Amino acid sequence: MAATLCLRLLPQQGWLPLTQSVRHGSKAVTRHRKPVHILRQKLMAVTKYIPPTRLVPPGAYPSQTSRVQEESPFALILKKALQKLFQECRMLAVVQNSASNAEDMMMLKYRLHKHGIRVKFFPNKVVRSFLNDSVYSNMAPLFSGPTVMFVSEEPRVKEMLKTLRSSPQMTLLGACIDDTLLSVDGLVSYSKLPSVSVAQGQLVSGLTMLTSHTASLLQRHPAYLSALLQQHVKQLSPDAAGPAAAAEEEAT
Amino acid sequence: MAAPSKATVVLKAVKKITLRFCPFESNAQSTREFLCMVGSEKVRATNMNCEVISMVKHDKSEPVVDITYVDGERLVMKGANLSSREMLSSFQSRCIAKDPQAKAAAKK
C-alpha cells in the first residue's frame, strides 16, 4: 500500500522512495544466511579496516631484546622431580617405544618392578630444558619422540636387557649409569663385567702374585732355595759375581 | 600437518623393515619418527609376518632404513637429510604399487 502511494506522489520529482517496504520478510535471526541489506553492505565496505602498510616484513629485523617465556608451575614441579631422580638413582635408561598397548606396558612394568626398576614418563620439552641446564646436556638428543625412562637405584643392566628382549617394540637408546653416559654397546659390555668384589679380588691377586710366590719359595726347604740361588749365580756369573755371592751368603 | 592420503600404512607387500640409527646424532630424528609410524600397532596388525627390527648404534653412522619386499625388491632410504613425511610417502607409494589389488578392494 505504501509503495503504490509513493509511486503516485513522487514520480515527477524523481525522488527515490524514502521507505522501501518489504511484503514479507524473515526475522532478524534466521537459520539460513540472510542476504545482507544493500545499505549494510555499503556501510561495511566503507568502514572496512585497512592495515597500515609496513615498509619491512615483520620477520626481517627481529627485536634485539629476547623475550624469555616463564615456565609454567607444573613444569617447575616436574623439573624438581627430575632433579630428585637424577640425585637418587644410579641408573637411568632411555627407551623408545614405537608402539605398545597398555597390556604390554603393564607386563613390562611388572617384570621390571621385580628387579626394582621403575618406569617413568616425562614430557620431552621439560626434560630437554632441564638437561640443558644441568651437567647431563649430552643426553638431550636422546629425548625425542615417544620415550620412556627406566630408573633404579642399583644398576641392574643384565635383568633389564633380558626383560627388554622379550618386548620387541621397545628400543633401548642409551643410559646414564653413575653419571657416565653409555650407549647400547657400552651397556652390553657393562652387563658382562664382573661384580666389584670379584674385580677387586682379581686386582689384589695380580698385585700380590710376586710377593706370594717369594713367600712360598722361602717357606720351602732351604736346600731347595740354595740350589735355586746357585743356579741363579751360574746364570749371572759373567755379569757380576759380587752381588750374587753376597745374596748366596745371606741365604745360607 | 598434512597427513598422507591414507592414515594407516598397509604392509601386505613388505617382508622386513630394518632401521639403523645412532640416537646421539641429530640427524636421526626423522628415522625415529618413521620407526614410530611404521612400528605402531595398527600398522603391524596389517601384516603379522612382517618384522620391524631397529638397531641402535653409536658409530656416528648415517641413519638407514632398509625395507625388503615380498618379491625380493629392496628399498634403502638414507634418512640423514630426509623428513619422515617424505620417507613415509615414498614407502607408501611403493607399497601401493606393489599391492594394487588389495588397495583397490580396500578403497571400494
mmCIF file of C-alpha atoms in Angstrom:
data_model
loop_
_atom_site.group_PDB
_atom_site.id
_atom_site.type_symbol
_atom_site.label_atom_id
_atom_site.label_comp_id
_atom_site.label_asym_id
_atom_site.label_seq_id
_atom_site.Cartn_x
_atom_site.Cartn_y
_atom_site.Cartn_z
ATOM 1 C CA MET A 1 0.000 0.000 0.000
ATOM 2 C CA ALA A 2 2.720 2.432 0.836
ATOM 3 C CA ALA A 3 4.523 1.548 -2.388
ATOM 4 C CA THR A 4 1.541 2.362 -4.546
ATOM 5 C CA LEU A 5 1.007 5.653 -2.758
ATOM 6 C CA CYS A 6 4.630 6.682 -3.248
ATOM 7 C CA LEU A 7 4.514 5.940 -6.961
ATOM 8 C CA ARG A 8 1.692 8.346 -7.420
ATOM 9 C CA LEU A 9 3.156 11.151 -5.354
ATOM 10 C CA LEU A 10 6.836 11.232 -6.313
ATOM 11 C CA PRO A 11 7.341 10.185 -9.937
ATOM 12 C CA GLN A 12 7.784 13.691 -11.384
ATOM 13 C CA GLN A 13 10.195 14.858 -8.716
ATOM 14 C CA GLY A 14 12.391 11.887 -9.430
ATOM 15 C CA TRP A 15 12.919 11.063 -5.850
ATOM 16 C CA LEU A 16 13.612 7.587 -4.711
ATOM 17 C CA PRO A 17 11.130 6.351 -2.169
ATOM 18 C CA LEU A 18 12.331 7.033 1.335
ATOM 19 C CA THR A 19 10.952 3.787 2.683
ATOM 20 C CA GLN A 20 11.251 0.511 0.923
ATOM 21 C CA SER A 21 8.764 -1.774 2.458
ATOM 22 C CA VAL A 22 9.027 -5.491 2.019
ATOM 23 C CA ARG A 23 5.901 -7.585 1.692
ATOM 24 C CA HIS A 24 7.005 -10.345 3.964
ATOM 25 C CA GLY A 25 10.437 -10.924 5.259
ATOM 26 C CA SER A 26 12.299 -13.293 7.506
ATOM 27 C CA LYS A 27 13.099 -12.333 11.051
ATOM 28 C CA ALA A 28 16.409 -10.916 12.161
ATOM 29 C CA VAL A 29 17.825 -14.232 13.339
ATOM 30 C CA THR A 30 17.442 -16.957 10.718
ATOM 31 C CA ARG A 31 18.734 -20.441 10.224
ATOM 32 C CA HIS A 32 19.902 -19.710 6.690
ATOM 33 C CA ARG A 33 22.319 -16.982 5.625
ATOM 34 C CA LYS A 34 20.125 -13.950 5.190
ATOM 35 C CA PRO A 35 21.195 -11.741 2.266
ATOM 36 C CA VAL A 36 22.765 -8.610 3.662
ATOM 37 C CA HIS A 37 20.887 -5.426 3.032
ATOM 38 C CA ILE A 38 22.470 -3.137 0.433
ATOM 39 C CA LEU A 39 22.829 -0.295 2.892
ATOM 40 C CA ARG A 40 24.576 -2.521 5.355
ATOM 41 C CA GLN A 41 26.796 -3.832 2.556
ATOM 42 C CA LYS A 42 27.796 -0.294 1.648
ATOM 43 C CA LEU A 43 28.477 0.594 5.264
ATOM 44 C CA MET A 44 30.658 -2.441 5.747
ATOM 45 C CA ALA A 45 32.618 -1.709 2.566
ATOM 46 C CA VAL A 46 33.191 1.894 3.561
ATOM 47 C CA THR A 47 34.234 1.140 7.110
ATOM 48 C CA LYS A 48 36.492 -1.815 6.283
ATOM 49 C CA TYR A 49 39.801 -2.000 8.223
ATOM 50 C CA ILE A 50 42.848 -1.324 6.054
ATOM 51 C CA PRO A 51 46.024 -2.174 7.999
ATOM 52 C CA PRO A 52 48.901 0.290 7.634
ATOM 53 C CA THR A 53 51.442 -0.784 5.016
ATOM 54 C CA ARG A 54 54.681 -1.998 6.538
ATOM 55 C CA LEU A 55 57.870 -0.999 4.778
ATOM 56 C CA VAL A 56 59.692 -4.020 6.200
ATOM 57 C CA PRO A 57 58.142 -7.504 6.515
ATOM 58 C CA PRO A 58 57.613 -8.435 10.168
ATOM 59 C CA GLY A 59 60.308 -11.161 10.452
ATOM 60 C CA ALA A 60 63.080 -9.284 8.655
ATOM 61 C CA TYR A 61 64.558 -7.385 11.597
ATOM 62 C CA PRO A 62 63.957 -9.369 14.811
ATOM 63 C CA SER A 63 63.849 -7.388 18.024
ATOM 64 C CA GLN A 64 67.110 -7.149 19.913
ATOM 65 C CA THR A 65 65.514 -7.807 23.289
ATOM 66 C CA SER A 66 64.733 -11.522 23.509
ATOM 67 C CA ARG A 67 61.555 -12.458 25.306
ATOM 68 C CA VAL A 68 62.104 -15.223 27.825
ATOM 69 C CA GLN A 69 58.908 -17.099 28.476
ATOM 70 C CA GLU A 70 58.367 -18.107 32.069
ATOM 71 C CA GLU A 71 57.927 -21.798 32.712
ATOM 72 C CA SER A 72 54.596 -22.985 33.950
ATOM 73 C CA PRO A 73 54.469 -24.113 37.604
ATOM 74 C CA PHE A 74 53.755 -27.685 36.511
ATOM 75 C CA ALA A 75 56.972 -27.705 34.513
ATOM 76 C CA LEU A 76 58.822 -26.476 37.601
ATOM 77 C CA ILE A 77 57.370 -29.303 39.677
ATOM 78 C CA LEU A 78 58.397 -31.816 37.031
ATOM 79 C CA LYS A 79 61.900 -30.368 36.971
ATOM 80 C CA LYS A 80 62.199 -30.744 40.737
ATOM 81 C CA ALA A 81 61.079 -34.347 40.433
ATOM 82 C CA LEU A 82 63.649 -34.903 37.686
ATOM 83 C CA GLN A 83 66.413 -33.425 39.818
ATOM 84 C CA LYS A 84 65.479 -35.696 42.683
ATOM 85 C CA LEU A 85 65.519 -38.673 40.318
ATOM 86 C CA PHE A 86 68.967 -37.826 38.996
ATOM 87 C CA GLN A 87 70.294 -37.465 42.533
ATOM 88 C CA GLU A 88 68.815 -40.664 43.873
ATOM 89 C CA CYS A 89 69.087 -43.152 41.051
ATOM 90 C CA ARG A 90 72.332 -44.547 39.848
ATOM 91 C CA MET A 91 70.902 -45.939 36.654
ATOM 92 C CA LEU A 92 68.711 -44.066 34.146
ATOM 93 C CA ALA A 93 67.918 -45.790 30.864
ATOM 94 C CA VAL A 94 66.119 -44.142 27.958
ATOM 95 C CA VAL A 95 63.948 -46.376 25.810
ATOM 96 C CA GLN A 96 61.803 -45.540 22.808
ATOM 97 C CA ASN A 97 58.535 -47.395 22.458
ATOM 98 C CA SER A 98 57.151 -47.084 18.956
ATOM 99 C CA ALA A 99 54.011 -48.977 19.882
ATOM 100 C CA SER A 100 52.904 -50.841 22.930
ATOM 101 C CA ASN A 101 49.426 -51.194 24.335
ATOM 102 C CA ALA A 102 48.521 -50.751 27.945
ATOM 103 C CA GLU A 103 48.671 -54.518 28.419
ATOM 104 C CA ASP A 104 52.255 -54.823 27.194
ATOM 105 C CA MET A 105 53.209 -51.799 29.259
ATOM 106 C CA MET A 106 51.697 -53.312 32.369
ATOM 107 C CA MET A 107 53.526 -56.617 31.871
ATOM 108 C CA LEU A 108 56.792 -54.780 31.324
ATOM 109 C CA LYS A 109 56.272 -52.642 34.423
ATOM 110 C CA TYR A 110 55.544 -55.748 36.462
ATOM 111 C CA ARG A 111 58.627 -57.582 35.233
ATOM 112 C CA LEU A 112 60.862 -54.592 35.843
ATOM 113 C CA HIS A 113 59.398 -53.934 39.280
ATOM 114 C CA LYS A 114 60.552 -57.368 40.372
ATOM 115 C CA HIS A 115 64.141 -56.150 39.905
ATOM 116 C CA GLY A 116 63.475 -52.769 41.460
ATOM 117 C CA ILE A 117 63.400 -50.768 38.212
ATOM 118 C CA ARG A 118 60.722 -48.085 37.938
ATOM 119 C CA VAL A 119 59.197 -46.796 34.715
ATOM 120 C CA LYS A 120 58.830 -43.025 34.424
ATOM 121 C CA PHE A 121 57.185 -40.780 31.842
ATOM 122 C CA PHE A 122 58.134 -37.147 31.442
ATOM 123 C CA PRO A 123 57.319 -34.623 28.678
ATOM 124 C CA ASN A 124 60.284 -34.259 26.324
ATOM 125 C CA LYS A 125 60.336 -30.448 26.409
ATOM 126 C CA VAL A 126 60.671 -30.297 30.163
ATOM 127 C CA VAL A 127 63.355 -32.981 30.198
ATOM 128 C CA ARG A 128 65.349 -31.234 27.479
ATOM 129 C CA SER A 129 65.253 -27.869 29.175
ATOM 130 C CA PHE A 130 66.279 -29.474 32.470
ATOM 131 C CA LEU A 131 69.143 -31.409 30.891
ATOM 132 C CA ASN A 132 70.492 -28.393 29.009
ATOM 133 C CA ASP A 133 70.820 -26.528 32.312
ATOM 134 C CA SER A 134 72.361 -29.412 34.199
ATOM 135 C CA VAL A 135 75.558 -31.403 33.753
ATOM 136 C CA TYR A 136 73.892 -34.072 31.626
ATOM 137 C CA SER A 137 73.466 -31.992 28.495
ATOM 138 C CA ASN A 138 74.749 -34.730 26.187
ATOM 139 C CA MET A 139 71.712 -36.833 26.967
ATOM 140 C CA ALA A 140 69.386 -34.228 25.452
ATOM 141 C CA PRO A 141 69.314 -35.596 21.862
ATOM 142 C CA LEU A 142 68.058 -38.941 23.174
ATOM 143 C CA PHE A 143 64.747 -37.444 24.238
ATOM 144 C CA SER A 144 62.723 -37.039 21.062
ATOM 145 C CA GLY A 145 59.594 -38.927 20.124
ATOM 146 C CA PRO A 146 57.787 -41.270 22.493
ATOM 147 C CA THR A 147 60.380 -42.048 25.151
ATOM 148 C CA VAL A 148 60.195 -43.797 28.479
ATOM 149 C CA MET A 149 62.716 -43.675 31.302
ATOM 150 C CA PHE A 150 63.713 -46.680 33.383
ATOM 151 C CA VAL A 151 65.206 -45.604 36.679
ATOM 152 C CA SER A 152 66.634 -47.650 39.506
ATOM 153 C CA GLU A 153 68.927 -47.219 42.464
ATOM 154 C CA GLU A 154 71.001 -50.266 41.675
ATOM 155 C CA PRO A 155 72.310 -50.700 38.128
ATOM 156 C CA ARG A 156 70.641 -53.954 37.102
ATOM 157 C CA VAL A 157 71.627 -53.961 33.484
ATOM 158 C CA LYS A 158 71.505 -57.686 32.790
ATOM 159 C CA GLU A 159 67.959 -58.093 34.046
ATOM 160 C CA MET A 160 66.815 -55.000 32.198
ATOM 161 C CA LEU A 161 68.298 -56.237 28.930
ATOM 162 C CA LYS A 162 66.641 -59.622 29.382
ATOM 163 C CA THR A 163 63.257 -58.023 30.029
ATOM 164 C CA LEU A 164 63.570 -55.704 27.060
ATOM 165 C CA ARG A 165 64.469 -58.580 24.769
ATOM 166 C CA SER A 166 61.008 -60.021 25.331
ATOM 167 C CA SER A 167 59.257 -56.881 24.094
ATOM 168 C CA PRO A 168 60.358 -56.099 20.531
ATOM 169 C CA GLN A 169 58.769 -52.670 20.297
ATOM 170 C CA MET A 170 60.978 -51.077 22.951
ATOM 171 C CA THR A 171 64.233 -49.774 21.518
ATOM 172 C CA LEU A 172 66.952 -49.078 24.064
ATOM 173 C CA LEU A 173 68.661 -45.819 23.151
ATOM 174 C CA GLY A 174 71.147 -45.202 25.922
ATOM 175 C CA ALA A 175 71.663 -44.989 29.652
ATOM 176 C CA CYS A 176 73.383 -42.904 32.292
ATOM 177 C CA ILE A 177 74.972 -45.078 34.982
ATOM 178 C CA ASP A 178 76.861 -43.401 37.836
ATOM 179 C CA ASP A 179 76.997 -40.108 35.909
ATOM 180 C CA THR A 180 78.503 -41.824 32.873
ATOM 181 C CA LEU A 181 76.677 -41.804 29.568
ATOM 182 C CA LEU A 182 76.633 -45.243 27.939
ATOM 183 C CA SER A 183 75.431 -46.384 24.548
ATOM 184 C CA VAL A 184 73.792 -49.744 23.868
ATOM 185 C CA ASP A 185 77.116 -51.466 23.192
ATOM 186 C CA GLY A 186 78.514 -49.919 26.331
ATOM 187 C CA LEU A 187 75.568 -51.260 28.309
ATOM 188 C CA VAL A 188 76.069 -54.759 26.941
ATOM 189 C CA SER A 189 79.747 -54.719 27.888
ATOM 190 C CA TYR A 190 78.823 -53.241 31.288
ATOM 191 C CA SER A 191 76.496 -56.145 31.919
ATOM 192 C CA LYS A 192 79.291 -58.588 31.084
ATOM 193 C CA LEU A 193 81.654 -57.019 33.643
ATOM 194 C CA PRO A 194 82.266 -58.999 36.843
ATOM 195 C CA SER A 195 80.959 -57.559 40.088
ATOM 196 C CA VAL A 196 83.021 -55.092 42.137
ATOM 197 C CA SER A 197 84.161 -57.637 44.742
ATOM 198 C CA VAL A 198 85.280 -60.087 42.059
ATOM 199 C CA ALA A 199 87.211 -57.366 40.232
ATOM 200 C CA GLN A 200 88.857 -56.226 43.466
ATOM 201 C CA GLY A 201 89.874 -59.784 44.243
ATOM 202 C CA GLN A 202 91.391 -60.178 40.790
ATOM 203 C CA LEU A 203 93.364 -56.948 41.155
ATOM 204 C CA VAL A 204 94.664 -57.847 44.594
ATOM 205 C CA SER A 205 95.694 -61.312 43.453
ATOM 206 C CA GLY A 206 97.532 -59.850 40.453
ATOM 207 C CA LEU A 207 99.471 -57.384 42.587
ATOM 208 C CA THR A 208 100.427 -59.811 45.304
ATOM 209 C CA MET A 209 101.314 -62.613 42.921
ATOM 210 C CA LEU A 210 105.038 -61.863 43.033
ATOM 211 C CA THR A 211 105.254 -61.449 46.788
ATOM 212 C CA SER A 212 103.171 -64.570 47.429
ATOM 213 C CA HIS A 213 105.452 -66.507 45.093
ATOM 214 C CA THR A 214 108.504 -65.294 47.003
ATOM 215 C CA ALA A 215 106.875 -66.159 50.331
ATOM 216 C CA SER A 216 106.076 -69.678 49.161
ATOM 217 C CA LEU A 217 109.664 -70.099 47.917
ATOM 218 C CA LEU A 218 111.096 -69.058 51.279
ATOM 219 C CA GLN A 219 108.785 -71.445 53.126
ATOM 220 C CA ARG A 220 110.204 -74.419 51.270
ATOM 221 C CA HIS A 221 113.233 -76.461 52.356
ATOM 222 C CA PRO A 222 116.399 -74.311 52.496
ATOM 223 C CA ALA A 223 118.340 -76.853 50.406
ATOM 224 C CA TYR A 224 115.918 -76.198 47.566
ATOM 225 C CA LEU A 225 116.382 -72.476 47.967
ATOM 226 C CA SER A 226 120.186 -72.738 47.972
ATOM 227 C CA ALA A 227 120.117 -74.922 44.837
ATOM 228 C CA LEU A 228 117.957 -72.307 43.128
ATOM 229 C CA LEU A 229 120.270 -69.493 44.121
ATOM 230 C CA GLN A 230 123.377 -71.399 42.950
ATOM 231 C CA GLN A 231 121.775 -71.845 39.559
ATOM 232 C CA HIS A 232 120.913 -68.161 39.528
ATOM 233 C CA VAL A 233 124.593 -67.334 40.284
ATOM 234 C CA LYS A 234 125.768 -69.583 37.463
ATOM 235 C CA GLN A 235 123.468 -67.721 35.063
ATOM 236 C CA LEU A 236 124.667 -64.359 36.281
ATOM 237 C CA SER A 237 128.341 -65.295 36.654
ATOM 238 C CA PRO A 238 129.587 -63.486 33.505
ATOM 239 C CA ASP A 239 127.741 -60.298 34.544
ATOM 240 C CA ALA A 240 128.507 -59.752 38.225
ATOM 241 C CA ALA A 241 129.921 -62.224 40.698
ATOM 242 C CA GLY A 242 129.902 -59.847 43.701
ATOM 243 C CA PRO A 243 126.153 -59.208 44.313
ATOM 244 C CA ALA A 244 125.313 -62.844 43.508
ATOM 245 C CA ALA A 245 127.873 -64.143 46.056
ATOM 246 C CA ALA A 246 126.536 -61.747 48.709
ATOM 247 C CA ALA A 247 122.939 -62.979 48.075
ATOM 248 C CA GLU A 248 124.146 -66.564 48.400
ATOM 249 C CA GLU A 249 125.827 -65.816 51.733
ATOM 250 C CA GLU A 250 122.626 -64.216 53.055
ATOM 251 C CA ALA A 251 120.536 -67.196 52.037
ATOM 252 C CA THR A 252 122.829 -69.710 53.704
ATOM 253 C CA MET B 1 50.473 -31.189 9.329
ATOM 254 C CA ALA B 2 49.269 -32.646 6.046
ATOM 255 C CA ALA B 3 48.761 -36.339 6.664
ATOM 256 C CA PRO B 4 49.381 -38.820 3.865
ATOM 257 C CA SER B 5 46.414 -39.923 1.811
ATOM 258 C CA LYS B 6 45.773 -42.968 3.982
ATOM 259 C CA ALA B 7 46.266 -42.592 7.707
ATOM 260 C CA THR B 8 47.484 -46.158 8.146
ATOM 261 C CA VAL B 9 50.161 -47.885 6.166
ATOM 262 C CA VAL B 10 49.446 -51.313 4.759
ATOM 263 C CA LEU B 11 52.386 -53.672 4.994
ATOM 264 C CA LYS B 12 50.941 -56.526 2.963
ATOM 265 C CA ALA B 13 53.775 -56.496 0.435
ATOM 266 C CA VAL B 14 56.573 -55.990 2.940
ATOM 267 C CA LYS B 15 58.703 -58.777 4.342
ATOM 268 C CA LYS B 16 61.128 -56.998 6.647
ATOM 269 C CA ILE B 17 61.964 -53.483 7.755
ATOM 270 C CA THR B 18 65.366 -52.778 9.292
ATOM 271 C CA LEU B 19 66.229 -49.403 10.817
ATOM 272 C CA ARG B 20 69.769 -48.452 11.779
ATOM 273 C CA PHE B 21 70.422 -45.182 13.576
ATOM 274 C CA CYS B 22 72.544 -43.513 16.201
ATOM 275 C CA PRO B 23 70.376 -41.740 18.771
ATOM 276 C CA PHE B 24 73.096 -39.312 19.855
ATOM 277 C CA GLU B 25 73.218 -37.769 16.380
ATOM 278 C CA SER B 26 70.805 -35.010 15.491
ATOM 279 C CA ASN B 27 70.052 -36.354 12.009
ATOM 280 C CA ALA B 28 68.373 -39.490 13.337
ATOM 281 C CA GLN B 29 65.148 -37.763 14.328
ATOM 282 C CA SER B 30 63.281 -38.396 11.081
ATOM 283 C CA THR B 31 64.277 -42.063 11.200
ATOM 284 C CA ARG B 32 62.955 -42.328 14.724
ATOM 285 C CA GLU B 33 59.661 -40.750 13.681
ATOM 286 C CA PHE B 34 59.453 -43.171 10.767
ATOM 287 C CA LEU B 35 60.006 -46.027 13.218
ATOM 288 C CA CYS B 36 57.104 -44.763 15.340
ATOM 289 C CA MET B 37 54.816 -44.556 12.334
ATOM 290 C CA VAL B 38 55.761 -47.937 10.934
ATOM 291 C CA GLY B 39 56.022 -49.797 14.223
ATOM 292 C CA SER B 40 52.608 -48.804 15.570
ATOM 293 C CA GLU B 41 50.101 -51.479 16.498
ATOM 294 C CA LYS B 42 47.655 -50.718 13.687
ATOM 295 C CA VAL B 43 50.298 -50.885 11.026
ATOM 296 C CA ARG B 44 51.821 -54.080 12.341
ATOM 297 C CA ALA B 45 48.397 -55.662 12.534
ATOM 298 C CA THR B 46 48.033 -55.365 8.755
ATOM 299 C CA ASN B 47 50.767 -57.936 8.346
ATOM 300 C CA MET B 48 51.819 -60.059 11.293
ATOM 301 C CA ASN B 49 54.625 -61.754 9.354
ATOM 302 C CA CYS B 50 56.451 -58.514 8.711
ATOM 303 C CA GLU B 51 59.344 -57.893 11.115
ATOM 304 C CA VAL B 52 60.326 -54.418 12.221
ATOM 305 C CA ILE B 53 63.890 -54.528 13.520
ATOM 306 C CA SER B 54 65.668 -51.495 14.912
ATOM 307 C CA MET B 55 69.404 -51.470 15.530
ATOM 308 C CA VAL B 56 70.815 -48.757 17.728
ATOM 309 C CA LYS B 57 74.469 -47.979 17.107
ATOM 310 C CA HIS B 58 76.940 -45.402 18.373
ATOM 311 C CA ASP B 59 79.392 -45.058 15.490
ATOM 312 C CA LYS B 60 78.294 -41.686 14.029
ATOM 313 C CA SER B 61 76.911 -43.583 11.048
ATOM 314 C CA GLU B 62 74.066 -42.276 8.925
ATOM 315 C CA PRO B 63 70.561 -43.418 9.717
ATOM 316 C CA VAL B 64 69.422 -46.017 7.177
ATOM 317 C CA VAL B 65 66.058 -47.659 6.607
ATOM 318 C CA ASP B 66 66.219 -50.949 4.705
ATOM 319 C CA ILE B 67 62.909 -52.402 3.528
ATOM 320 C CA THR B 68 62.700 -55.832 1.927
ATOM 321 C CA TYR B 69 59.562 -56.600 -0.048
ATOM 322 C CA VAL B 70 57.939 -59.963 -0.547
ATOM 323 C CA ASP B 71 59.079 -60.148 -4.181
ATOM 324 C CA GLY B 72 62.698 -59.576 -3.216
ATOM 325 C CA GLU B 73 62.964 -55.884 -4.014
ATOM 326 C CA ARG B 74 64.822 -53.696 -1.552
ATOM 327 C CA LEU B 75 64.195 -50.062 -0.732
ATOM 328 C CA VAL B 76 67.062 -48.314 1.020
ATOM 329 C CA MET B 77 66.394 -44.849 2.420
ATOM 330 C CA LYS B 78 69.152 -42.761 3.927
ATOM 331 C CA GLY B 79 67.364 -40.659 6.470
ATOM 332 C CA ALA B 80 70.068 -38.109 7.240
ATOM 333 C CA ASN B 81 68.536 -35.394 5.053
ATOM 334 C CA LEU B 82 65.031 -36.752 4.574
ATOM 335 C CA SER B 83 61.983 -35.842 6.580
ATOM 336 C CA SER B 84 59.790 -38.572 7.992
ATOM 337 C CA ARG B 85 56.886 -37.444 5.809
ATOM 338 C CA GLU B 86 58.921 -37.867 2.611
ATOM 339 C CA MET B 87 60.112 -41.298 3.675
ATOM 340 C CA LEU B 88 56.600 -42.385 4.548
ATOM 341 C CA SER B 89 55.105 -41.097 1.297
ATOM 342 C CA SER B 90 57.702 -42.812 -0.873
ATOM 343 C CA PHE B 91 57.325 -46.033 1.098
ATOM 344 C CA GLN B 92 53.538 -45.897 0.840
ATOM 345 C CA SER B 93 53.583 -45.207 -2.892
ATOM 346 C CA ARG B 94 55.776 -48.237 -3.456
ATOM 347 C CA CYS B 95 53.565 -50.393 -1.232
ATOM 348 C CA ILE B 96 50.503 -49.311 -3.190
ATOM 349 C CA ALA B 97 52.256 -50.019 -6.463
ATOM 350 C CA LYS B 98 53.197 -53.499 -5.291
ATOM 351 C CA ASP B 99 49.813 -54.388 -3.955
ATOM 352 C CA PRO B 100 47.209 -52.696 -6.153
ATOM 353 C CA GLN B 101 44.557 -55.385 -5.884
ATOM 354 C CA ALA B 102 44.290 -55.277 -2.140
ATOM 355 C CA LYS B 103 44.297 -51.499 -2.249
ATOM 356 C CA ALA B 104 41.539 -51.302 -4.838
ATOM 357 C CA ALA B 105 39.436 -53.727 -2.839
ATOM 358 C CA ALA B 106 40.051 -51.741 0.331
ATOM 359 C CA LYS B 107 39.184 -48.463 -1.372
ATOM 360 C CA LYS B 108 35.953 -49.868 -2.774
#
